[in-house]
């Protein structure tokens, strides 16, 4: 959960600004690296979620009490929702960058001379 929270916070920081500590204003992540760091944390969280779901499925299959895993299932569903939200935000950012890179520069018209 902590990993996806870090990714969420990095994405919540203002675009174009370095991520700094509030106490000392020390830089944690530069503005240029912010999205890449968020992607890294997202990837780690997604991988951990997949592994957790696999292990929980194996444990639940061995359990005779269906209600035993109720809270854990709710927690995993909440975490999956968080991971999905960060993934959607990253996809939207990626799409914006691709659109900006593929759109041609506007052509400036020359002023008419009399």
Coordinates of C-alpha atoms in Angstrom, one line a residue:
X1 CA 0.0 0.0 0.0
X2 CA 2.8 2.4 0.8
X3 CA 4.3 2.0 -2.7
X4 CA 1.1 3.1 -4.4
X5 CA 0.7 6.0 -2.0
X6 CA 4.1 7.3 -3.0
X7 CA 3.1 7.0 -6.7
X8 CA -0.2 8.9 -6.0
X9 CA 1.7 11.7 -4.1
X10 CA 4.3 12.1 -6.9
X11 CA 1.5 12.5 -9.4
X12 CA -0.3 15.0 -7.1
X13 CA 2.7 17.3 -7.1
X14 CA 2.5 20.3 -9.4
X15 CA 3.7 19.7 -12.9
X16 CA 7.0 21.3 -13.8
X17 CA 8.1 21.7 -10.2
X18 CA 10.7 19.8 -8.3
X19 CA 9.4 17.6 -5.4
X20 CA 10.9 19.0 -2.2
X21 CA 10.6 18.4 1.5
X22 CA 8.4 20.9 3.4
X23 CA 10.9 21.4 6.3
X24 CA 14.2 21.9 4.5
X25 CA 13.1 22.4 0.9
X26 CA 15.6 19.7 -0.1
X27 CA 14.9 18.2 -3.5
X28 CA 13.6 14.6 -3.5
X29 CA 12.8 14.2 -7.2
X30 CA 13.4 16.7 -10.0
X31 CA 10.4 17.9 -12.1
X32 CA 11.8 16.0 -15.2
X33 CA 12.0 12.7 -13.3
X34 CA 8.8 12.9 -11.3
X35 CA 6.6 10.9 -13.8
X36 CA 9.3 8.2 -14.2
X37 CA 9.6 7.8 -10.5
X38 CA 5.8 7.5 -10.2
X39 CA 5.8 4.9 -13.0
X40 CA 8.5 2.9 -11.1
X41 CA 6.5 3.0 -7.9
X42 CA 3.3 2.1 -9.8
X43 CA 5.1 -0.9 -11.4
X44 CA 6.3 -2.2 -8.0
X45 CA 2.8 -1.8 -6.5
X46 CA 1.1 -3.6 -9.5
X47 CA 3.6 -6.5 -9.2
X48 CA 3.1 -6.8 -5.5
X49 CA -0.7 -6.7 -5.9
X50 CA -0.5 -9.5 -8.5
X51 CA 1.6 -11.6 -6.2
X52 CA -0.7 -10.9 -3.2
X53 CA -3.8 -11.9 -5.2
X54 CA -2.1 -15.2 -6.2
X55 CA -1.0 -16.0 -2.6
X56 CA -4.5 -15.1 -1.2
X57 CA -6.1 -17.3 -3.8
X58 CA -3.9 -20.2 -2.9
X59 CA -4.6 -19.7 0.9
X60 CA -8.3 -19.2 0.4
X61 CA -8.5 -22.5 -1.6
X62 CA -6.9 -24.3 1.3
X63 CA -9.3 -22.7 3.9
X64 CA -12.6 -24.3 4.8
X65 CA -14.0 -21.0 6.2
X66 CA -15.1 -18.6 3.4
X67 CA -15.6 -15.7 5.8
X68 CA -12.0 -16.0 7.1
X69 CA -10.7 -13.8 4.2
X70 CA -13.4 -11.2 4.1
X71 CA -11.4 -8.3 5.4
X72 CA -8.3 -9.2 3.4
X73 CA -10.4 -9.4 0.2
X74 CA -11.8 -6.0 0.9
X75 CA -8.3 -4.6 1.6
X76 CA -7.0 -6.1 -1.7
X77 CA -10.0 -4.7 -3.6
X78 CA -9.3 -1.2 -2.2
X79 CA -5.6 -1.5 -3.1
X80 CA -6.5 -2.7 -6.6
X81 CA -8.7 0.4 -7.0
X82 CA -5.8 2.6 -6.0
X83 CA -3.4 0.9 -8.4
X84 CA -6.0 1.2 -11.2
X85 CA -6.4 4.9 -10.5
X86 CA -2.7 5.6 -10.7
X87 CA -2.5 3.5 -13.8
X88 CA -5.2 5.6 -15.4
X89 CA -3.5 8.8 -14.4
X90 CA -0.2 7.7 -15.9
X91 CA -1.9 6.6 -19.1
X92 CA -3.6 10.0 -19.4
X93 CA -0.2 11.7 -18.9
X94 CA 1.4 9.5 -21.5
X95 CA -1.4 10.2 -24.0
X96 CA -1.0 14.0 -23.4
X97 CA 2.8 13.7 -24.1
X98 CA 2.2 11.7 -27.2
X99 CA -0.4 14.2 -28.5
X100 CA 1.9 17.1 -27.8
X101 CA 4.8 15.4 -29.5
X102 CA 2.8 14.4 -32.6
X103 CA 1.0 17.7 -33.2
X104 CA 2.7 19.8 -35.7
X105 CA 4.0 23.3 -34.8
X106 CA 1.6 26.0 -35.9
X107 CA 2.7 27.8 -39.1
X108 CA 3.2 31.5 -38.6
X109 CA 2.0 33.6 -41.5
X110 CA 4.2 36.3 -42.8
X111 CA 2.8 39.8 -42.7
X112 CA 1.7 41.2 -46.0
X113 CA 3.9 44.0 -47.3
X114 CA 2.3 46.9 -49.1

